[in-house]
Amino acid sequence: MHRLPGEDPVTAAPTPAAQPAPRLPVSVLTGFLGSGKTTLLQRLLHHPGMARTAVVINEFGEVGLDHLLVAKASENMVLMDSGCLCCTIRGDLVDTLRDLFLKRVRGDIPEFDRVVVETTGLADPAPIIHTLMSDPLLAARFRLDGVISTVDAVHGASQLDRQPESVKQAAVADRIVLTKTDLATPHTTLALCQRLSAINPAAPQIPAAFGEVDPKQLFDAGLYNPDTKSPDVARWLREEAYRDEQAKHHHGHDHDHGHDHHHHDHGHGDACGPDCGHDHHHHDTNRHDDHIRAFCMVVDEPIPWNNFVDFMEALIATGGENLLRIKGLLNVKESPLPVVVHGVQHMFHPPVQLQEWPGEDHRSKIVFITRDIGESVIQPMFDQFVWGAEGAA
């Protein structure tokens, strides 16, 4: 967790998410082998909505660009008929993105306004996200917009059963694209959608028959909304999705006990017990998504910033690799304005102070998507570090 020595950790170095700046949004396109990611990318490259987009892929041949080729900009770049620029990863992602940015500045290639990185051959999107967060030159020029994960509507359930990587891809996604929906039965698709909602309640599920998707449905998933030229916390956090998912699994009962920190939990076995009547497949020890927890913690009282940093550092030390995604809007004692935090596993963006509250509700809201770390672990740790003995009592 970022702590900025010698500076106010809340107000120091606000990022372009809080004020318009020329950092370029990067979307990470991931998906398990055979999930239709390549087909989706092929169709996107045809779409005129991809103009002014740079697409970074592992190999041209993997997406069959020959029939789309308009002009070769350099040995690893081609200009598509949609107007988007396609380039292959050369060396590593850092070198490729730096090279792209420099060519853009010099005018060697057409202007582009966003980047899509396709993760062929890389099951885990976290290393790419970490690269964008941790490399100082990239962080100054690019920002993570969101993670797009493809899931095969026909074979997705069995892949979730067999491959923990596919569960992680769905868990960290900002958008889930359901591919091959034209081949799957309605019952199979519905069951998969319900399962994905439990893994990741806030990610919209977008059907894509034959790989057809409007790019507008996939992009602008980050905190900064280019249409309004301002942060859009509600759209980014989607905290209400956790309440909705919780309500499904509690049969509409009110579980608010009047505490000053409420939780909307959807973690199999934490908030929803084995006798609740829902089929959680607890008999299947190979069901990897039984290890995933997705919940939102809501805190009424302002949070001391340094205490929150201590809490996050302790949580990262306890199980950083299993903190798949954390997003938060915080009311901190040291500032009248809200602070946004965002982390993937052990990596966190610097905190962002917004210029105003997005609404009348000034409570802190922290969304957790974790693996093998339930609210029963996180809540007491939060109480201990943030409130001390009095809050934990």
PDB file of C-alpha atoms in Angstrom, residues 152-372:
ATOM      1  CA  ASP A 152     -16.975 -19.877 -23.283  1.00  0.00           C
ATOM      2  CA  ALA A 153     -20.745 -20.304 -22.767  1.00  0.00           C
ATOM      3  CA  VAL A 154     -20.546 -23.967 -23.819  1.00  0.00           C
ATOM      4  CA  HIS A 155     -17.476 -25.145 -21.899  1.00  0.00           C
ATOM      5  CA  GLY A 156     -17.117 -22.331 -19.352  1.00  0.00           C
ATOM      6  CA  ALA A 157     -18.559 -24.280 -16.407  1.00  0.00           C
ATOM      7  CA  SER A 158     -16.204 -27.223 -16.892  1.00  0.00           C
ATOM      8  CA  GLN A 159     -13.251 -24.839 -17.311  1.00  0.00           C
ATOM      9  CA  LEU A 160     -14.179 -23.136 -14.045  1.00  0.00           C
ATOM     10  CA  ASP A 161     -14.250 -26.584 -12.431  1.00  0.00           C
ATOM     11  CA  ARG A 162     -10.898 -27.716 -13.800  1.00  0.00           C
ATOM     12  CA  GLN A 163      -8.849 -24.557 -14.180  1.00  0.00           C
ATOM     13  CA  PRO A 164      -8.343 -22.163 -11.255  1.00  0.00           C
ATOM     14  CA  GLU A 165      -6.850 -19.652 -13.741  1.00  0.00           C
ATOM     15  CA  SER A 166     -10.206 -19.283 -15.474  1.00  0.00           C
ATOM     16  CA  VAL A 167     -11.883 -18.508 -12.143  1.00  0.00           C
ATOM     17  CA  LYS A 168      -9.278 -15.841 -11.412  1.00  0.00           C
ATOM     18  CA  GLN A 169      -9.766 -14.283 -14.864  1.00  0.00           C
ATOM     19  CA  ALA A 170     -13.495 -13.980 -14.205  1.00  0.00           C
ATOM     20  CA  ALA A 171     -12.950 -12.716 -10.657  1.00  0.00           C
ATOM     21  CA  VAL A 172     -10.685  -9.784 -11.604  1.00  0.00           C
ATOM     22  CA  ALA A 173     -12.646  -8.774 -14.721  1.00  0.00           C
ATOM     23  CA  ASP A 174     -14.449  -5.461 -15.178  1.00  0.00           C
ATOM     24  CA  ARG A 175     -16.332  -6.873 -18.186  1.00  0.00           C
ATOM     25  CA  ILE A 176     -17.130 -10.539 -18.868  1.00  0.00           C
ATOM     26  CA  VAL A 177     -17.812 -11.479 -22.504  1.00  0.00           C
ATOM     27  CA  LEU A 178     -19.854 -14.662 -22.921  1.00  0.00           C
ATOM     28  CA  THR A 179     -18.688 -16.213 -26.186  1.00  0.00           C
ATOM     29  CA  LYS A 180     -20.340 -18.987 -28.259  1.00  0.00           C
ATOM     30  CA  THR A 181     -23.759 -18.139 -26.864  1.00  0.00           C
ATOM     31  CA  ASP A 182     -25.179 -19.212 -30.231  1.00  0.00           C
ATOM     32  CA  LEU A 183     -23.986 -22.763 -29.500  1.00  0.00           C
ATOM     33  CA  ALA A 184     -25.000 -23.055 -25.845  1.00  0.00           C
ATOM     34  CA  THR A 185     -28.457 -23.989 -24.557  1.00  0.00           C
ATOM     35  CA  PRO A 186     -30.377 -21.304 -22.635  1.00  0.00           C
ATOM     36  CA  HIS A 187     -30.223 -23.455 -19.482  1.00  0.00           C
ATOM     37  CA  THR A 188     -26.447 -23.858 -19.740  1.00  0.00           C
ATOM     38  CA  THR A 189     -25.965 -20.138 -20.348  1.00  0.00           C
ATOM     39  CA  LEU A 190     -28.213 -19.144 -17.445  1.00  0.00           C
ATOM     40  CA  ALA A 191     -26.425 -21.481 -15.026  1.00  0.00           C
ATOM     41  CA  LEU A 192     -23.057 -20.101 -16.111  1.00  0.00           C
ATOM     42  CA  CYS A 193     -24.265 -16.498 -15.760  1.00  0.00           C
ATOM     43  CA  GLN A 194     -25.448 -17.182 -12.222  1.00  0.00           C
ATOM     44  CA  ARG A 195     -22.130 -18.775 -11.361  1.00  0.00           C
ATOM     45  CA  LEU A 196     -20.171 -15.850 -12.798  1.00  0.00           C
ATOM     46  CA  SER A 197     -22.376 -13.400 -10.871  1.00  0.00           C
ATOM     47  CA  ALA A 198     -21.430 -15.169  -7.660  1.00  0.00           C
ATOM     48  CA  ILE A 199     -17.724 -14.980  -8.519  1.00  0.00           C
ATOM     49  CA  ASN A 200     -17.851 -11.342  -9.632  1.00  0.00           C
ATOM     50  CA  PRO A 201     -21.191  -9.583  -8.970  1.00  0.00           C
ATOM     51  CA  ALA A 202     -20.138  -6.205 -10.381  1.00  0.00           C
ATOM     52  CA  ALA A 203     -18.864  -7.267 -13.829  1.00  0.00           C
ATOM     53  CA  PRO A 204     -21.474  -6.838 -16.582  1.00  0.00           C
ATOM     54  CA  GLN A 205     -21.900 -10.024 -18.637  1.00  0.00           C
ATOM     55  CA  ILE A 206     -21.983  -9.263 -22.366  1.00  0.00           C
ATOM     56  CA  PRO A 207     -23.152 -11.990 -24.781  1.00  0.00           C
ATOM     57  CA  ALA A 208     -21.165 -12.361 -27.997  1.00  0.00           C
ATOM     58  CA  ALA A 209     -22.603 -14.712 -30.602  1.00  0.00           C
ATOM     59  CA  PHE A 210     -19.982 -15.271 -33.337  1.00  0.00           C
ATOM     60  CA  GLY A 211     -17.681 -12.869 -31.497  1.00  0.00           C
ATOM     61  CA  GLU A 212     -19.821  -9.803 -32.275  1.00  0.00           C
ATOM     62  CA  VAL A 213     -19.632  -7.103 -29.585  1.00  0.00           C
ATOM     63  CA  ASP A 214     -19.887  -3.327 -29.781  1.00  0.00           C
ATOM     64  CA  PRO A 215     -16.573  -1.929 -28.472  1.00  0.00           C
ATOM     65  CA  LYS A 216     -18.545   0.673 -26.485  1.00  0.00           C
ATOM     66  CA  GLN A 217     -19.704  -2.151 -24.206  1.00  0.00           C
ATOM     67  CA  LEU A 218     -16.152  -3.194 -23.384  1.00  0.00           C
ATOM     68  CA  PHE A 219     -14.217  -0.022 -22.730  1.00  0.00           C
ATOM     69  CA  ASP A 220     -14.338   2.936 -20.313  1.00  0.00           C
ATOM     70  CA  ALA A 221     -14.684   0.655 -17.292  1.00  0.00           C
ATOM     71  CA  GLY A 222     -12.221   2.615 -15.163  1.00  0.00           C
ATOM     72  CA  LEU A 223     -12.699   5.339 -12.590  1.00  0.00           C
ATOM     73  CA  TYR A 224     -12.315   8.129 -15.135  1.00  0.00           C
ATOM     74  CA  ASN A 225     -15.270   8.625 -17.469  1.00  0.00           C
ATOM     75  CA  PRO A 226     -14.123  10.285 -20.730  1.00  0.00           C
ATOM     76  CA  ASP A 227     -17.692  11.333 -21.576  1.00  0.00           C
ATOM     77  CA  THR A 228     -18.103  13.445 -18.451  1.00  0.00           C
ATOM     78  CA  LYS A 229     -14.375  14.313 -18.220  1.00  0.00           C
ATOM     79  CA  SER A 230     -14.567  13.429 -14.535  1.00  0.00           C
ATOM     80  CA  PRO A 231     -14.421  10.447 -12.166  1.00  0.00           C
ATOM     81  CA  ASP A 232     -17.528   8.260 -12.029  1.00  0.00           C
ATOM     82  CA  VAL A 233     -17.183   6.303  -8.810  1.00  0.00           C
ATOM     83  CA  ALA A 234     -20.617   4.670  -8.835  1.00  0.00           C
ATOM     84  CA  ARG A 235     -20.083   3.195 -12.294  1.00  0.00           C
ATOM     85  CA  TRP A 236     -16.574   2.009 -11.391  1.00  0.00           C
ATOM     86  CA  LEU A 237     -17.313   0.618  -7.928  1.00  0.00           C
ATOM     87  CA  ARG A 238     -20.773  -0.871  -8.683  1.00  0.00           C
ATOM     88  CA  GLU A 239     -21.253  -1.420  -4.963  1.00  0.00           C
ATOM     89  CA  GLU A 240     -24.989  -2.014  -5.419  1.00  0.00           C
ATOM     90  CA  ALA A 241     -24.259  -5.219  -7.336  1.00  0.00           C
ATOM     91  CA  TYR A 242     -22.943  -6.791  -4.142  1.00  0.00           C
ATOM     92  CA  ARG A 243     -26.117  -5.845  -2.285  1.00  0.00           C
ATOM     93  CA  ASP A 244     -28.250  -7.307  -5.076  1.00  0.00           C
ATOM     94  CA  GLU A 245     -26.272 -10.547  -5.122  1.00  0.00           C
ATOM     95  CA  GLN A 246     -26.428 -10.798  -1.354  1.00  0.00           C
ATOM     96  CA  ALA A 247     -30.191 -10.292  -1.407  1.00  0.00           C
ATOM     97  CA  LYS A 248     -30.613 -13.257  -3.760  1.00  0.00           C
ATOM     98  CA  HIS A 249     -28.786 -15.500  -1.352  1.00  0.00           C
ATOM     99  CA  HIS A 250     -30.535 -14.266   1.789  1.00  0.00           C
ATOM    100  CA  HIS A 251     -34.085 -14.590   0.441  1.00  0.00           C
ATOM    101  CA  GLY A 252     -34.702 -10.890   0.984  1.00  0.00           C
ATOM    102  CA  HIS A 253     -34.140 -10.980   4.778  1.00  0.00           C
ATOM    103  CA  ASP A 254     -32.695  -7.910   6.461  1.00  0.00           C
ATOM    104  CA  HIS A 255     -29.300  -8.733   7.970  1.00  0.00           C
ATOM    105  CA  ASP A 256     -28.484  -5.205   9.080  1.00  0.00           C
ATOM    106  CA  HIS A 257     -27.900  -5.451  12.828  1.00  0.00           C
ATOM    107  CA  GLY A 258     -27.312  -1.747  13.366  1.00  0.00           C
ATOM    108  CA  HIS A 259     -23.523  -1.919  13.573  1.00  0.00           C
ATOM    109  CA  ASP A 260     -21.574   1.108  12.440  1.00  0.00           C
ATOM    110  CA  HIS A 261     -19.807  -1.002   9.837  1.00  0.00           C
ATOM    111  CA  HIS A 262     -22.114  -3.148   7.713  1.00  0.00           C
ATOM    112  CA  HIS A 263     -21.116  -5.771   5.192  1.00  0.00           C
ATOM    113  CA  HIS A 264     -22.693  -7.063   2.029  1.00  0.00           C
ATOM    114  CA  ASP A 265     -21.081 -10.469   1.708  1.00  0.00           C
ATOM    115  CA  HIS A 266     -21.271 -12.968  -1.056  1.00  0.00           C
ATOM    116  CA  GLY A 267     -18.730 -15.575  -0.123  1.00  0.00           C
ATOM    117  CA  HIS A 268     -19.807 -19.201  -0.250  1.00  0.00           C
ATOM    118  CA  GLY A 269     -19.905 -20.408   3.327  1.00  0.00           C
ATOM    119  CA  ASP A 270     -19.477 -16.998   5.009  1.00  0.00           C
ATOM    120  CA  ALA A 271     -22.710 -15.061   4.682  1.00  0.00           C
ATOM    121  CA  CYS A 272     -24.659 -17.826   2.961  1.00  0.00           C
ATOM    122  CA  GLY A 273     -24.698 -21.067   4.898  1.00  0.00           C
ATOM    123  CA  PRO A 274     -24.801 -24.598   3.518  1.00  0.00           C
ATOM    124  CA  ASP A 275     -28.458 -25.011   4.507  1.00  0.00           C
ATOM    125  CA  CYS A 276     -29.720 -21.904   2.748  1.00  0.00           C
ATOM    126  CA  GLY A 277     -31.207 -23.884  -0.111  1.00  0.00           C
ATOM    127  CA  HIS A 278     -28.830 -22.700  -2.811  1.00  0.00           C
ATOM    128  CA  ASP A 279     -26.753 -25.153  -4.780  1.00  0.00           C
ATOM    129  CA  HIS A 280     -23.178 -24.159  -3.970  1.00  0.00           C
ATOM    130  CA  HIS A 281     -21.764 -27.549  -4.971  1.00  0.00           C
ATOM    131  CA  HIS A 282     -19.999 -27.944  -1.636  1.00  0.00           C
ATOM    132  CA  HIS A 283     -19.831 -31.661  -2.333  1.00  0.00           C
ATOM    133  CA  ASP A 284     -17.418 -30.952  -5.187  1.00  0.00           C
ATOM    134  CA  THR A 285     -14.005 -30.215  -3.710  1.00  0.00           C
ATOM    135  CA  ASN A 286     -12.732 -29.353  -7.200  1.00  0.00           C
ATOM    136  CA  ARG A 287     -15.087 -26.416  -7.618  1.00  0.00           C
ATOM    137  CA  HIS A 288     -12.504 -23.638  -7.601  1.00  0.00           C
ATOM    138  CA  ASP A 289     -14.965 -20.768  -7.300  1.00  0.00           C
ATOM    139  CA  ASP A 290     -15.996 -22.024  -3.847  1.00  0.00           C
ATOM    140  CA  HIS A 291     -12.707 -20.431  -2.785  1.00  0.00           C
ATOM    141  CA  ILE A 292     -13.695 -16.989  -4.120  1.00  0.00           C
ATOM    142  CA  ARG A 293     -15.240 -14.336  -1.866  1.00  0.00           C
ATOM    143  CA  ALA A 294     -16.894 -11.188  -3.209  1.00  0.00           C
ATOM    144  CA  PHE A 295     -18.280  -8.646  -0.758  1.00  0.00           C
ATOM    145  CA  CYS A 296     -18.521  -4.965   0.045  1.00  0.00           C
ATOM    146  CA  MET A 297     -17.676  -3.445   3.427  1.00  0.00           C
ATOM    147  CA  VAL A 298     -19.534  -0.219   4.271  1.00  0.00           C
ATOM    148  CA  VAL A 299     -18.151   1.955   7.084  1.00  0.00           C
ATOM    149  CA  ASP A 300     -20.129   4.818   8.607  1.00  0.00           C
ATOM    150  CA  GLU A 301     -17.395   6.651  10.524  1.00  0.00           C
ATOM    151  CA  PRO A 302     -14.445   8.493   8.905  1.00  0.00           C
ATOM    152  CA  ILE A 303     -11.350   6.287   8.744  1.00  0.00           C
ATOM    153  CA  PRO A 304      -7.910   7.420   9.990  1.00  0.00           C
ATOM    154  CA  TRP A 305      -5.757   7.225   6.865  1.00  0.00           C
ATOM    155  CA  ASN A 306      -2.579   5.886   8.469  1.00  0.00           C
ATOM    156  CA  ASN A 307      -4.594   3.219  10.279  1.00  0.00           C
ATOM    157  CA  PHE A 308      -6.112   2.161   6.974  1.00  0.00           C
ATOM    158  CA  VAL A 309      -2.644   1.934   5.404  1.00  0.00           C
ATOM    159  CA  ASP A 310      -1.513  -0.229   8.333  1.00  0.00           C
ATOM    160  CA  PHE A 311      -4.545  -2.464   7.808  1.00  0.00           C
ATOM    161  CA  MET A 312      -3.892  -2.886   4.092  1.00  0.00           C
ATOM    162  CA  GLU A 313      -0.193  -3.589   4.621  1.00  0.00           C
ATOM    163  CA  ALA A 314      -1.069  -6.253   7.204  1.00  0.00           C
ATOM    164  CA  LEU A 315      -3.663  -7.753   4.862  1.00  0.00           C
ATOM    165  CA  ILE A 316      -1.174  -7.821   1.984  1.00  0.00           C
ATOM    166  CA  ALA A 317       1.428  -9.469   4.229  1.00  0.00           C
ATOM    167  CA  THR A 318      -1.145 -12.064   5.308  1.00  0.00           C
ATOM    168  CA  GLY A 319      -2.253 -13.053   1.822  1.00  0.00           C
ATOM    169  CA  GLY A 320      -1.365 -10.577  -0.903  1.00  0.00           C
ATOM    170  CA  GLU A 321      -1.577 -13.104  -3.763  1.00  0.00           C
ATOM    171  CA  ASN A 322      -5.147 -13.919  -2.731  1.00  0.00           C
ATOM    172  CA  LEU A 323      -6.374 -10.305  -2.760  1.00  0.00           C
ATOM    173  CA  LEU A 324      -7.551 -10.571  -6.347  1.00  0.00           C
ATOM    174  CA  ARG A 325      -9.120  -7.106  -6.588  1.00  0.00           C
ATOM    175  CA  ILE A 326      -9.839  -4.338  -4.084  1.00  0.00           C
ATOM    176  CA  LYS A 327     -11.644  -1.093  -4.911  1.00  0.00           C
ATOM    177  CA  GLY A 328     -12.638   1.540  -2.417  1.00  0.00           C
ATOM    178  CA  LEU A 329     -14.132   4.985  -1.887  1.00  0.00           C
ATOM    179  CA  LEU A 330     -12.967   6.213   1.523  1.00  0.00           C
ATOM    180  CA  ASN A 331     -14.113   8.916   3.888  1.00  0.00           C
ATOM    181  CA  VAL A 332     -10.846   9.650   5.699  1.00  0.00           C
ATOM    182  CA  LYS A 333     -10.520  11.748   8.843  1.00  0.00           C
ATOM    183  CA  GLU A 334      -7.721  13.865   7.402  1.00  0.00           C
ATOM    184  CA  SER A 335      -9.692  15.159   4.405  1.00  0.00           C
ATOM    185  CA  PRO A 336     -13.195  16.483   3.726  1.00  0.00           C
ATOM    186  CA  LEU A 337     -12.933  15.015   0.225  1.00  0.00           C
ATOM    187  CA  PRO A 338     -13.170  11.321  -0.704  1.00  0.00           C
ATOM    188  CA  VAL A 339     -10.157   9.177  -1.485  1.00  0.00           C
ATOM    189  CA  VAL A 340     -10.177   6.318  -4.004  1.00  0.00           C
ATOM    190  CA  VAL A 341      -7.992   3.219  -3.540  1.00  0.00           C
ATOM    191  CA  HIS A 342      -7.477   0.379  -6.008  1.00  0.00           C
ATOM    192  CA  GLY A 343      -5.335  -2.740  -5.749  1.00  0.00           C
ATOM    193  CA  VAL A 344      -4.684  -6.025  -7.509  1.00  0.00           C
ATOM    194  CA  GLN A 345      -3.054  -8.649  -5.269  1.00  0.00           C
ATOM    195  CA  HIS A 346      -0.078  -7.006  -3.534  1.00  0.00           C
ATOM    196  CA  MET A 347       0.077  -3.991  -5.881  1.00  0.00           C
ATOM    197  CA  PHE A 348      -1.830  -0.754  -5.197  1.00  0.00           C
ATOM    198  CA  HIS A 349      -2.270   2.404  -7.202  1.00  0.00           C
ATOM    199  CA  PRO A 350      -1.336   5.607  -5.388  1.00  0.00           C
ATOM    200  CA  PRO A 351      -4.462   6.953  -3.635  1.00  0.00           C
ATOM    201  CA  VAL A 352      -6.570   9.413  -5.604  1.00  0.00           C
ATOM    202  CA  GLN A 353      -8.310  12.331  -3.926  1.00  0.00           C
ATOM    203  CA  LEU A 354     -11.472  13.363  -5.759  1.00  0.00           C
ATOM    204  CA  GLN A 355     -12.549  16.971  -6.068  1.00  0.00           C
ATOM    205  CA  GLU A 356     -16.001  16.303  -4.606  1.00  0.00           C
ATOM    206  CA  TRP A 357     -18.206  13.572  -3.206  1.00  0.00           C
ATOM    207  CA  PRO A 358     -20.203  11.779  -5.919  1.00  0.00           C
ATOM    208  CA  GLY A 359     -23.435  12.054  -3.883  1.00  0.00           C
ATOM    209  CA  GLU A 360     -24.990  12.589  -0.486  1.00  0.00           C
ATOM    210  CA  ASP A 361     -23.758   9.255   0.863  1.00  0.00           C
ATOM    211  CA  HIS A 362     -20.373   9.917   2.487  1.00  0.00           C
ATOM    212  CA  ARG A 363     -19.806   6.447   3.938  1.00  0.00           C
ATOM    213  CA  SER A 364     -16.697   4.483   3.008  1.00  0.00           C
ATOM    214  CA  LYS A 365     -17.307   1.557   0.659  1.00  0.00           C
ATOM    215  CA  ILE A 366     -14.633  -1.071   0.044  1.00  0.00           C
ATOM    216  CA  VAL A 367     -15.158  -3.907  -2.429  1.00  0.00           C
ATOM    217  CA  PHE A 368     -13.135  -7.095  -1.933  1.00  0.00           C
ATOM    218  CA  ILE A 369     -12.738 -10.015  -4.331  1.00  0.00           C
ATOM    219  CA  THR A 370     -10.513 -12.542  -2.608  1.00  0.00           C
ATOM    220  CA  ARG A 371      -9.480 -16.182  -2.699  1.00  0.00           C
ATOM    221  CA  ASP A 372      -9.474 -18.211   0.531  1.00  0.00           C
TER     222      ASP A 372
END
